[in-house]
Amino acid sequence: MTQAYARSMNRIGGGRAATMRKSGRRHHIRVRLTPLGKGFVGLLCFGVFAGGFGLAHRAQAQPEDTRPQVVHSYVVGPGDSLWKFAQENLPEGQSVDEYMIYLAKLNHLTSTTLVTGQRIVVPESQDNLTK
């Protein structure tokens, strides 16, 4: 082994002498992480953990209700509003605001304003099915 090689090994080891064995030619170099490196490794570990947890949680999620739903199709007339449709078909235990947002999502509406002639669908209330 040359002296130049041994000196370069000293520099790689962060100023500390690298241990070398003639028989096995093993070089032990101590590597240290900077605070930025530690932060990156911590963030990487957190990302892997959170991603795995999210995938496991998603795999366990089950649809709440897989039964087919009866829906009614309405053509919006003058004076009709999403609030009116929500209030008339409101399931028990749900607020009108929540149900109105549900109807807007169900009908792919970007706002709660309805236009005369527009067609919307409203699920039949479970209360009406049992009567």
Short mmCIF file of the C-alpha atoms (twelve columns), coordinates in Angstrom:
data_MODEL
# 
_entry.id   MODEL 
# 
loop_
_atom_site.group_PDB 
_atom_site.id 
_atom_site.type_symbol 
_atom_site.label_atom_id 
_atom_site.label_alt_id 
_atom_site.label_comp_id 
_atom_site.label_asym_id 
_atom_site.label_seq_id 
_atom_site.Cartn_x 
_atom_site.Cartn_y 
_atom_site.Cartn_z 
_atom_site.pdbx_PDB_model_num 
ATOM 1   C CA . MET A 1   0.000   0.000  0.000   1 
ATOM 2   C CA . THR A 2   1.384   3.374  -0.934  1 
ATOM 3   C CA . GLN A 3   1.716   6.299  1.406   1 
ATOM 4   C CA . ALA A 4   -0.382  8.500  -0.902  1 
ATOM 5   C CA . TYR A 5   -3.224  6.010  -0.681  1 
ATOM 6   C CA . ALA A 6   -2.952  5.902  3.110   1 
ATOM 7   C CA . ARG A 7   -3.027  9.721  3.268   1 
ATOM 8   C CA . SER A 8   -6.127  9.840  1.070   1 
ATOM 9   C CA . MET A 9   -7.802  7.344  3.389   1 
ATOM 10  C CA . ASN A 10  -7.037  9.655  6.314   1 
ATOM 11  C CA . ARG A 11  -8.797  12.515 4.527   1 
ATOM 12  C CA . ILE A 12  -11.847 10.396 3.741   1 
ATOM 13  C CA . GLY A 13  -12.184 9.440  7.385   1 
ATOM 14  C CA . GLY A 14  -12.824 13.054 8.387   1 
ATOM 15  C CA . GLY A 15  -9.314  13.705 9.670   1 
ATOM 16  C CA . ARG A 16  -9.225  10.529 11.691  1 
ATOM 17  C CA . ALA A 17  -6.928  7.750  10.730  1 
ATOM 18  C CA . ALA A 18  -8.622  4.958  8.873   1 
ATOM 19  C CA . THR A 19  -7.802  1.519  10.202  1 
ATOM 20  C CA . MET A 20  -6.246  -0.817 7.707   1 
ATOM 21  C CA . ARG A 21  -5.374  -4.451 8.094   1 
ATOM 22  C CA . LYS A 22  -2.783  -5.961 5.875   1 
ATOM 23  C CA . SER A 23  -4.347  -9.397 5.964   1 
ATOM 24  C CA . GLY A 24  -7.961  -8.557 5.135   1 
ATOM 25  C CA . ARG A 25  -7.473  -5.122 3.577   1 
ATOM 26  C CA . ARG A 26  -10.514 -3.831 5.437   1 
ATOM 27  C CA . HIS A 27  -10.981 -0.134 5.682   1 
ATOM 28  C CA . HIS A 28  -13.190 1.286  8.403   1 
ATOM 29  C CA . ILE A 29  -14.381 4.768  7.694   1 
ATOM 30  C CA . ARG A 30  -16.659 6.564  10.077  1 
ATOM 31  C CA . VAL A 31  -19.415 8.512  8.349   1 
ATOM 32  C CA . ARG A 32  -21.359 11.209 10.159  1 
ATOM 33  C CA . LEU A 33  -24.589 12.840 9.109   1 
ATOM 34  C CA . THR A 34  -24.893 16.600 9.156   1 
ATOM 35  C CA . PRO A 35  -27.979 18.115 10.801  1 
ATOM 36  C CA . LEU A 36  -29.453 18.608 7.319   1 
ATOM 37  C CA . GLY A 37  -28.756 14.963 6.493   1 
ATOM 38  C CA . LYS A 38  -30.378 13.826 9.743   1 
ATOM 39  C CA . GLY A 39  -33.427 15.922 8.930   1 
ATOM 40  C CA . PHE A 40  -33.625 14.407 5.460   1 
ATOM 41  C CA . VAL A 41  -33.336 10.856 6.802   1 
ATOM 42  C CA . GLY A 42  -35.999 11.597 9.426   1 
ATOM 43  C CA . LEU A 43  -38.310 13.075 6.809   1 
ATOM 44  C CA . LEU A 44  -37.729 10.093 4.547   1 
ATOM 45  C CA . CYS A 45  -38.550 7.648  7.371   1 
ATOM 46  C CA . PHE A 46  -41.677 9.612  8.254   1 
ATOM 47  C CA . GLY A 47  -42.795 9.596  4.606   1 
ATOM 48  C CA . VAL A 48  -42.345 5.848  4.318   1 
ATOM 49  C CA . PHE A 49  -44.229 5.286  7.579   1 
ATOM 50  C CA . ALA A 50  -47.073 7.660  6.675   1 
ATOM 51  C CA . GLY A 51  -47.363 6.217  3.179   1 
ATOM 52  C CA . GLY A 52  -47.530 2.672  4.482   1 
ATOM 53  C CA . PHE A 53  -50.080 3.642  7.096   1 
ATOM 54  C CA . GLY A 54  -52.187 5.422  4.471   1 
ATOM 55  C CA . LEU A 55  -52.140 2.419  2.147   1 
ATOM 56  C CA . ALA A 56  -53.054 0.060  4.974   1 
ATOM 57  C CA . HIS A 57  -55.889 2.341  6.051   1 
ATOM 58  C CA . ARG A 58  -57.199 2.634  2.485   1 
ATOM 59  C CA . ALA A 59  -57.114 -1.141 2.047   1 
ATOM 60  C CA . GLN A 60  -59.307 -1.591 5.133   1 
ATOM 61  C CA . ALA A 61  -61.872 1.050  4.163   1 
ATOM 62  C CA . GLN A 62  -65.219 -0.442 3.227   1 
ATOM 63  C CA . PRO A 63  -68.056 1.313  1.454   1 
ATOM 64  C CA . GLU A 64  -70.738 2.337  3.910   1 
ATOM 65  C CA . ASP A 65  -73.683 1.187  1.828   1 
ATOM 66  C CA . THR A 66  -73.357 -0.955 -1.270  1 
ATOM 67  C CA . ARG A 67  -77.071 -1.423 -1.891  1 
ATOM 68  C CA . PRO A 68  -78.481 0.197  -5.034  1 
ATOM 69  C CA . GLN A 69  -80.230 3.479  -4.389  1 
ATOM 70  C CA . VAL A 70  -83.548 4.530  -5.863  1 
ATOM 71  C CA . VAL A 71  -83.265 8.007  -7.382  1 
ATOM 72  C CA . HIS A 72  -85.800 10.383 -8.850  1 
ATOM 73  C CA . SER A 73  -84.987 12.664 -11.750 1 
ATOM 74  C CA . TYR A 74  -86.430 16.174 -11.614 1 
ATOM 75  C CA . VAL A 75  -86.503 19.005 -14.133 1 
ATOM 76  C CA . VAL A 76  -85.906 22.265 -12.296 1 
ATOM 77  C CA . GLY A 77  -88.827 24.661 -12.580 1 
ATOM 78  C CA . PRO A 78  -89.151 28.362 -11.781 1 
ATOM 79  C CA . GLY A 79  -88.630 28.980 -8.071  1 
ATOM 80  C CA . ASP A 80  -87.014 25.587 -7.437  1 
ATOM 81  C CA . SER A 81  -83.801 25.525 -5.424  1 
ATOM 82  C CA . LEU A 82  -81.372 22.934 -4.206  1 
ATOM 83  C CA . TRP A 83  -82.408 23.881 -0.668  1 
ATOM 84  C CA . LYS A 84  -86.027 22.981 -1.525  1 
ATOM 85  C CA . PHE A 85  -85.052 19.583 -2.964  1 
ATOM 86  C CA . ALA A 86  -82.816 18.900 0.045   1 
ATOM 87  C CA . GLN A 87  -85.507 19.899 2.535   1 
ATOM 88  C CA . GLU A 88  -88.209 17.776 0.856   1 
ATOM 89  C CA . ASN A 89  -86.044 14.630 0.679   1 
ATOM 90  C CA . LEU A 90  -84.000 15.055 3.847   1 
ATOM 91  C CA . PRO A 91  -82.997 11.759 5.526   1 
ATOM 92  C CA . GLU A 92  -83.616 11.568 9.252   1 
ATOM 93  C CA . GLY A 93  -80.724 12.809 11.378  1 
ATOM 94  C CA . GLN A 94  -79.062 14.907 8.666   1 
ATOM 95  C CA . SER A 95  -79.021 18.693 8.345   1 
ATOM 96  C CA . VAL A 96  -80.380 20.444 5.271   1 
ATOM 97  C CA . ASP A 97  -76.959 22.039 4.646   1 
ATOM 98  C CA . GLU A 98  -75.160 18.676 4.646   1 
ATOM 99  C CA . TYR A 99  -77.745 17.094 2.366   1 
ATOM 100 C CA . MET A 100 -77.662 20.061 -0.001  1 
ATOM 101 C CA . ILE A 101 -73.874 19.656 -0.357  1 
ATOM 102 C CA . TYR A 102 -74.403 15.925 -0.948  1 
ATOM 103 C CA . LEU A 103 -76.946 16.651 -3.712  1 
ATOM 104 C CA . ALA A 104 -74.587 19.160 -5.329  1 
ATOM 105 C CA . LYS A 105 -71.777 16.552 -5.416  1 
ATOM 106 C CA . LEU A 106 -74.135 13.827 -6.632  1 
ATOM 107 C CA . ASN A 107 -75.242 16.012 -9.556  1 
ATOM 108 C CA . HIS A 108 -71.711 17.323 -10.287 1 
ATOM 109 C CA . LEU A 109 -72.773 20.914 -9.600  1 
ATOM 110 C CA . THR A 110 -70.145 23.619 -9.162  1 
ATOM 111 C CA . SER A 111 -72.570 25.819 -7.206  1 
ATOM 112 C CA . THR A 112 -75.869 25.425 -5.390  1 
ATOM 113 C CA . THR A 113 -77.684 27.649 -7.892  1 
ATOM 114 C CA . LEU A 114 -80.107 25.790 -10.174 1 
ATOM 115 C CA . VAL A 115 -81.273 26.900 -13.618 1 
ATOM 116 C CA . THR A 116 -84.815 26.385 -14.924 1 
ATOM 117 C CA . GLY A 117 -84.850 23.351 -17.226 1 
ATOM 118 C CA . GLN A 118 -81.834 21.753 -15.567 1 
ATOM 119 C CA . ARG A 119 -82.208 18.056 -14.699 1 
ATOM 120 C CA . ILE A 120 -81.096 16.810 -11.267 1 
ATOM 121 C CA . VAL A 121 -81.341 13.476 -9.498  1 
ATOM 122 C CA . VAL A 122 -82.396 13.106 -5.881  1 
ATOM 123 C CA . PRO A 123 -82.089 9.809  -3.980  1 
ATOM 124 C CA . GLU A 124 -85.291 8.533  -2.480  1 
ATOM 125 C CA . SER A 125 -85.258 8.881  1.281   1 
ATOM 126 C CA . GLN A 126 -84.907 5.604  3.194   1 
ATOM 127 C CA . ASP A 127 -87.825 6.819  5.332   1 
ATOM 128 C CA . ASN A 128 -90.076 6.750  2.241   1 
ATOM 129 C CA . LEU A 129 -89.003 3.193  1.344   1 
ATOM 130 C CA . THR A 130 -90.214 1.759  4.649   1 
ATOM 131 C CA . LYS A 131 -93.670 3.390  4.452   1 
# 
